[in-house]
Short mmCIF file of C-alpha atoms and ligand atoms in Angstrom, two decimals:
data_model
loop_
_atom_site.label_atom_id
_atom_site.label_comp_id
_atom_site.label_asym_id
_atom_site.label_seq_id
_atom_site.Cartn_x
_atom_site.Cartn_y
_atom_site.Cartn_z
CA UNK A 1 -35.73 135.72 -370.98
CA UNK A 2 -38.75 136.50 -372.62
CA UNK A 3 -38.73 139.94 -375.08
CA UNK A 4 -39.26 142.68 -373.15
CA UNK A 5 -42.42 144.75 -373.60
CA UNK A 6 -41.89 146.27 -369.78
CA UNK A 7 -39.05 148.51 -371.25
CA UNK A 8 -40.66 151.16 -372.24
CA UNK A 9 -43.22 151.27 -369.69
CA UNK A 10 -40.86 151.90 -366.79
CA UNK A 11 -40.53 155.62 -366.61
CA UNK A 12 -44.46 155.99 -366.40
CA UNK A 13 -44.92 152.40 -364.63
CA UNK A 14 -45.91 153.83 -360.78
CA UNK A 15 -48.07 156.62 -362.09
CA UNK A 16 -49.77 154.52 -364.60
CA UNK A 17 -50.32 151.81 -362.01
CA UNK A 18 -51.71 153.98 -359.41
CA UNK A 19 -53.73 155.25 -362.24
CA UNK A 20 -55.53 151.90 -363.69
CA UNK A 21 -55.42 149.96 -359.79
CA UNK A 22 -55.90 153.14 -357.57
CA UNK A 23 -53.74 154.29 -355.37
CA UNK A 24 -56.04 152.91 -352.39
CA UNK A 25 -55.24 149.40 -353.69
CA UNK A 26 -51.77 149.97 -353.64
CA UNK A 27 -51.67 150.82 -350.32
CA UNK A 28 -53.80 147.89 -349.45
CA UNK A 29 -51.56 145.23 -351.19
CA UNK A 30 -48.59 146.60 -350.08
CA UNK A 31 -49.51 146.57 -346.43
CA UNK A 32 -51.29 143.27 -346.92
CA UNK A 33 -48.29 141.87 -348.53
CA UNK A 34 -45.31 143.42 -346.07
CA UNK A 35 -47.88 141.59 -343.58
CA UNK A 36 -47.48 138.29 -344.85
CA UNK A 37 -43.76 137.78 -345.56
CA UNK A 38 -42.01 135.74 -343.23
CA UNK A 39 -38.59 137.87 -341.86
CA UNK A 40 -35.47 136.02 -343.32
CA UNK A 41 -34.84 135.75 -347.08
CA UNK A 42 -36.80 136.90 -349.04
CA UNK A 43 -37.18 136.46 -352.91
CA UNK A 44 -39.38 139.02 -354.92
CA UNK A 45 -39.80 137.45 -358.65
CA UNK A 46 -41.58 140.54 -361.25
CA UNK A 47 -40.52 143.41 -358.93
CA UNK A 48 -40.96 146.22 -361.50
CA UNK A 49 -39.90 149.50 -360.03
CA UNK A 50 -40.21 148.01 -356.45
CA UNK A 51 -42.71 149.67 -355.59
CA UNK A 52 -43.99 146.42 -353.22
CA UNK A 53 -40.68 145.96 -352.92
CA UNK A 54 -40.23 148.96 -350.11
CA UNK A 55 -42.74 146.97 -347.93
CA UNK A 56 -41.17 143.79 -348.05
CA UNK A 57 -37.91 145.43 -347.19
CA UNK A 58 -39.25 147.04 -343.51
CA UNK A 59 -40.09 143.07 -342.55
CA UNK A 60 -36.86 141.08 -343.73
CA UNK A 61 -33.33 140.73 -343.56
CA UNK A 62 -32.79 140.63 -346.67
CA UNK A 63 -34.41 141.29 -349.82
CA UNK A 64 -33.45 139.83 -353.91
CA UNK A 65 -35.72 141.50 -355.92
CA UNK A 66 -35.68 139.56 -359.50
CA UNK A 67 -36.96 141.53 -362.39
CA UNK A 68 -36.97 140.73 -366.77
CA UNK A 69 -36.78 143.95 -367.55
CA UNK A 70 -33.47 145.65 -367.91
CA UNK A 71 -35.45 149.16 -367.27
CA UNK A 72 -37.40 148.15 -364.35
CA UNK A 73 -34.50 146.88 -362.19
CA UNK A 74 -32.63 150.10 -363.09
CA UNK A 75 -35.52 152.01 -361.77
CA UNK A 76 -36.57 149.91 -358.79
CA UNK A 77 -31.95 150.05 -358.19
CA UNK A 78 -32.35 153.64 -358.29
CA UNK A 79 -35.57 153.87 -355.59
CA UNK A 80 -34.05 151.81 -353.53
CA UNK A 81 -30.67 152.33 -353.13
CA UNK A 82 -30.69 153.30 -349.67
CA UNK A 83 -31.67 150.16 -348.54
CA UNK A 84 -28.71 147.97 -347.95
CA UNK A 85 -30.29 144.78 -347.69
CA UNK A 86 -32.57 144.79 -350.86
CA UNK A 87 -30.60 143.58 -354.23
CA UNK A 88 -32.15 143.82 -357.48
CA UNK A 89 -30.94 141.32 -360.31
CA UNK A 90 -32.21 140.70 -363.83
CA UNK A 91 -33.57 137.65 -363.87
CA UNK A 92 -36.32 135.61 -365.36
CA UNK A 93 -39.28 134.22 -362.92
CA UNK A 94 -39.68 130.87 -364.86
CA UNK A 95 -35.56 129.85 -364.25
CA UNK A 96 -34.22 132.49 -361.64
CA UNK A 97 -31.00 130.00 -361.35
CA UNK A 98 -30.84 129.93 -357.33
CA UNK A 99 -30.81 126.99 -355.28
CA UNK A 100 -33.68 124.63 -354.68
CA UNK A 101 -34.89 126.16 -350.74
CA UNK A 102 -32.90 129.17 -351.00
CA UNK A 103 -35.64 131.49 -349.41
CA UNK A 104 -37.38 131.82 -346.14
CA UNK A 105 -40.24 133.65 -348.79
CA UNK A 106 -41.14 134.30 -351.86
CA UNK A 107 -43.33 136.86 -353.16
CA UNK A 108 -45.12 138.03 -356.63
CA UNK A 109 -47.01 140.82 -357.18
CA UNK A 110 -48.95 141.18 -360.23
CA UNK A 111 -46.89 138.94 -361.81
CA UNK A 112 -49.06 135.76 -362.59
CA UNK A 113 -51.79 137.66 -364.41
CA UNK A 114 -49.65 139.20 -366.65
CA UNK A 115 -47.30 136.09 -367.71
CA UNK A 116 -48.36 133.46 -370.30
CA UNK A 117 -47.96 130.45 -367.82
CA UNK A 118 -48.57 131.38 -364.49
CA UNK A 119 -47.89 127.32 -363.46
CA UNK A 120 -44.37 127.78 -364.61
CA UNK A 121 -43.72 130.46 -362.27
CA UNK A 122 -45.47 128.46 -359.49
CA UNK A 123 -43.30 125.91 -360.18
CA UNK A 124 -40.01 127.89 -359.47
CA UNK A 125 -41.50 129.52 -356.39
CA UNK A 126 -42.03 126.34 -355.09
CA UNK A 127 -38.67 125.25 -355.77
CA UNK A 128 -37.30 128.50 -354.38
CA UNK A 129 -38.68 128.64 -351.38
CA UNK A 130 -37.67 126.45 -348.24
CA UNK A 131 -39.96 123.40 -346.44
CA UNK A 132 -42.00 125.49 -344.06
CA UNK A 133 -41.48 128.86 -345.89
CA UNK A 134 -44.01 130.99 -347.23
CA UNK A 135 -45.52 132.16 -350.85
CA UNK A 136 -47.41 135.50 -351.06
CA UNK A 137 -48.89 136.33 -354.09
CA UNK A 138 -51.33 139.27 -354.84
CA UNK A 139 -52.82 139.83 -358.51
CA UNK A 140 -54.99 143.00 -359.62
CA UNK A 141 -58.36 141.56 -361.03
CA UNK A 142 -61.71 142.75 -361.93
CA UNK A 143 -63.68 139.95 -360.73
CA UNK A 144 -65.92 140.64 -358.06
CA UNK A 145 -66.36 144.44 -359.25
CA UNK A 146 -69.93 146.05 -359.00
CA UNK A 147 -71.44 147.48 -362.25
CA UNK A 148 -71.14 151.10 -360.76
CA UNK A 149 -67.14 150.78 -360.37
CA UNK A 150 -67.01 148.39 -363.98
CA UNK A 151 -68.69 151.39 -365.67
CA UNK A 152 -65.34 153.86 -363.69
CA UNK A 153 -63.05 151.67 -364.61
CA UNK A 154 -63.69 151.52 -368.31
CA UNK A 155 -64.36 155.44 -367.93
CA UNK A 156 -60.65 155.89 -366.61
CA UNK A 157 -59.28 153.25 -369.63
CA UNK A 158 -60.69 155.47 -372.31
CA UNK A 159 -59.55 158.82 -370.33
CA UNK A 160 -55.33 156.92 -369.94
CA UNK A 161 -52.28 159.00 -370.40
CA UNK A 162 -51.01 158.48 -373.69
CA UNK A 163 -49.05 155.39 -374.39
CA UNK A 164 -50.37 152.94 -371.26
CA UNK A 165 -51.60 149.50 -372.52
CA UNK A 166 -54.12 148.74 -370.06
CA UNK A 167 -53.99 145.10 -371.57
CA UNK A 168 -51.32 142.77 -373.18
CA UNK A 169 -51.70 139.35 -375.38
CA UNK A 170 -51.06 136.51 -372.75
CA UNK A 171 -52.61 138.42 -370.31
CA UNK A 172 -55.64 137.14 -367.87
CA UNK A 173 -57.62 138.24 -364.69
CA UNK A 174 -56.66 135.90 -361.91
CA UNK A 175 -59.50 135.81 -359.44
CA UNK A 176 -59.64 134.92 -355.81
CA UNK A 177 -60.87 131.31 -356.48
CA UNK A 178 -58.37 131.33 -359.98
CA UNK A 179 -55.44 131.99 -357.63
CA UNK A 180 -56.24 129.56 -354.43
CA UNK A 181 -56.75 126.77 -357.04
CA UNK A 182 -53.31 127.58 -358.92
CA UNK A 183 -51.25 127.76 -355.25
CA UNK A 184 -53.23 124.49 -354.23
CA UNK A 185 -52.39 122.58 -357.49
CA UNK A 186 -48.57 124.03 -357.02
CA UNK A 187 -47.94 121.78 -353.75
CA UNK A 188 -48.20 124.46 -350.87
CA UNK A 189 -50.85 124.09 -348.13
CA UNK A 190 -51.84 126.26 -344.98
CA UNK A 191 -53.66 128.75 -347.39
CA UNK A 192 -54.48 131.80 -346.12
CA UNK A 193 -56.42 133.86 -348.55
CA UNK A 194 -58.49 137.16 -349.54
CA UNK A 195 -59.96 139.58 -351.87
CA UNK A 196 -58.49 142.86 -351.34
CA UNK A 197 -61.71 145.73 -352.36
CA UNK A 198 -60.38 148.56 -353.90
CA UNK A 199 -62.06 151.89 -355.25
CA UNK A 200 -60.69 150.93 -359.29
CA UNK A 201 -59.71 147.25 -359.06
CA UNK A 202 -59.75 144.61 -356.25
CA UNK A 203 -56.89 142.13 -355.89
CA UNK A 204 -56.40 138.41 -355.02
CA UNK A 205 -54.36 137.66 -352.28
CA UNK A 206 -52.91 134.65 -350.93
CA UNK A 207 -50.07 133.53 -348.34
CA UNK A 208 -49.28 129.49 -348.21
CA UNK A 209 -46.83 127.48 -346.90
CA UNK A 210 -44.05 124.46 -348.65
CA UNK A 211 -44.54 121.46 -346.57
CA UNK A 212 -42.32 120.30 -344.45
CA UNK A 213 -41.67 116.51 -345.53
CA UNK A 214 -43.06 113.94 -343.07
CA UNK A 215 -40.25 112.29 -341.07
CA UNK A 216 -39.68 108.81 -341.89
CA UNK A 217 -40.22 106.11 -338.90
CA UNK A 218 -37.72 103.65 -338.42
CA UNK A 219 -39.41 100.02 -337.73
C1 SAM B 1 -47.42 144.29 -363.92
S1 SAM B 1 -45.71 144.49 -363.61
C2 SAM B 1 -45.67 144.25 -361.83
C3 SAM B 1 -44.50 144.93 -361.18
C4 SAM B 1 -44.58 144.97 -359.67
N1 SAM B 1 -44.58 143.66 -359.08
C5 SAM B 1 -45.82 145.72 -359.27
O1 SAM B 1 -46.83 145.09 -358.93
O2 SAM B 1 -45.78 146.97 -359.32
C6 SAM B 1 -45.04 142.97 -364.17
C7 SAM B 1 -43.53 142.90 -364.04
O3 SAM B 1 -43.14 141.56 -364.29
C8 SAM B 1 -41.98 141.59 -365.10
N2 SAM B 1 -41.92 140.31 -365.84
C9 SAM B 1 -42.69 139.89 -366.86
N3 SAM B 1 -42.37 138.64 -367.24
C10 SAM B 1 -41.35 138.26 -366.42
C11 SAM B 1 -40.57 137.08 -366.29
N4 SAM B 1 -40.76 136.02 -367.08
N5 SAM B 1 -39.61 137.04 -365.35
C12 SAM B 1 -39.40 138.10 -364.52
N6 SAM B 1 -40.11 139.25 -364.59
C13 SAM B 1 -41.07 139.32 -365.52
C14 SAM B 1 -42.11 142.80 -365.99
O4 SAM B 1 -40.87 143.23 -366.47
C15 SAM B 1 -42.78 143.79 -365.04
O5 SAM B 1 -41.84 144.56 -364.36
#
């Protein structure tokens, strides 16, 4: 488990992330991404407070929400305790421990750009999820902003609430074209992707598929 610098952000985390990616983002993704998942099984990896997490719980059966942090999955338990079918486990996105094909989907949310090898966590949502099951991945990113919302965005940075880092070492902005070319490389196919504009911050989006081996023919 790597050492946890999401601790202490967890009591401010929703605020300050409506804050840096807008709130109209948030709304976006979240839709975009409750959208996308398919209904069965469905494995979050970085959940945070669970604040995506609520959307991907109206579409599935069931939800495991897999978080680092030992703060963030006590927050995201206490949001969503109402919700039956949503479980929230520490866990770490690189070796989660479940069974090769265990989900029907699996999901991270600004998770990649903020992780020091995004392939590694590819590589585990690959194994997670099931032949003909689905990835959906979002990541906040300032590629693709015009000057005019740049200029806002650095304006809001220097105006933060005390104490939010609006950047960590190992992080890095995961563009539209960054992110098709990392889900490509990972093995899925059936790509279906998009920039999601926001007011603040726009986000990469993407929903693929694991393929479904070839059957063999007998000669
Ligand atoms: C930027 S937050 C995103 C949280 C949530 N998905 C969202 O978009 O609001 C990143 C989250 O990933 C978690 N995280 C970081 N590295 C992780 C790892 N190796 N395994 C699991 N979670 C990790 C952090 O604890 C944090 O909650």
């Amino acid at each position: 488990m790597p050492k946890d610098v999401w601790d202490p952000l967890a009591d401010h985390y929703d605020e300050w992330h409506s804050y840096m990616a807008g709130a109209d983002l948030v709304g976006a993704v979240s839709a975009a991404v409750a959208d996308a998942v398919p209904p069965g099984l469905v494995v979050e990896l970085g959940c945070g407070t669970g604040i995506y997490t609520r959307g991907i719980a109206r579409r599935c059966e069931r939800v495991l929400a897999l978080d680092a942090s030992a703060a963030m999955v006590e927050k995201a338990r206490a949001e969503l305790a109402h919700l039956e079918h949503v479980e929230i486990r520490q866990s770490d996105a690189y070796a989660t421990g479940l069974p090769d094909g265990f989900a029907d989907g699996v999901v991270a949310v600004n998770l990649l750009h903020i992780v020091p090898d995004p392939e590694g966590v590819l590589r585990e949502m690959r194994r997670l999820v099931r032949p003909g099951g689905a990835v959906v991945i979002a990541d906040a990113t300032v590629t693709g902003l015009s000057f005019a919302r740049v200029l806002e965005s650095v304006g809001r940075t220097l105006r933060r609430p005390e104490g939010l880092k609006t950047w960590r070492k190992g992080q890095h902005d995961i563009s539209q074209t960054t992110l098709e070319r990392l889900v490509s490389e990972a093995g899925f196919e059936d790509m279906v992707g998009r920039e999601i504009d926001g007011r603040l911050m726009n986000s990469s989006f993407v929903r693929a598929v694991a393929p479904v081996a070839a059957p063999s023919i007998e000669t």
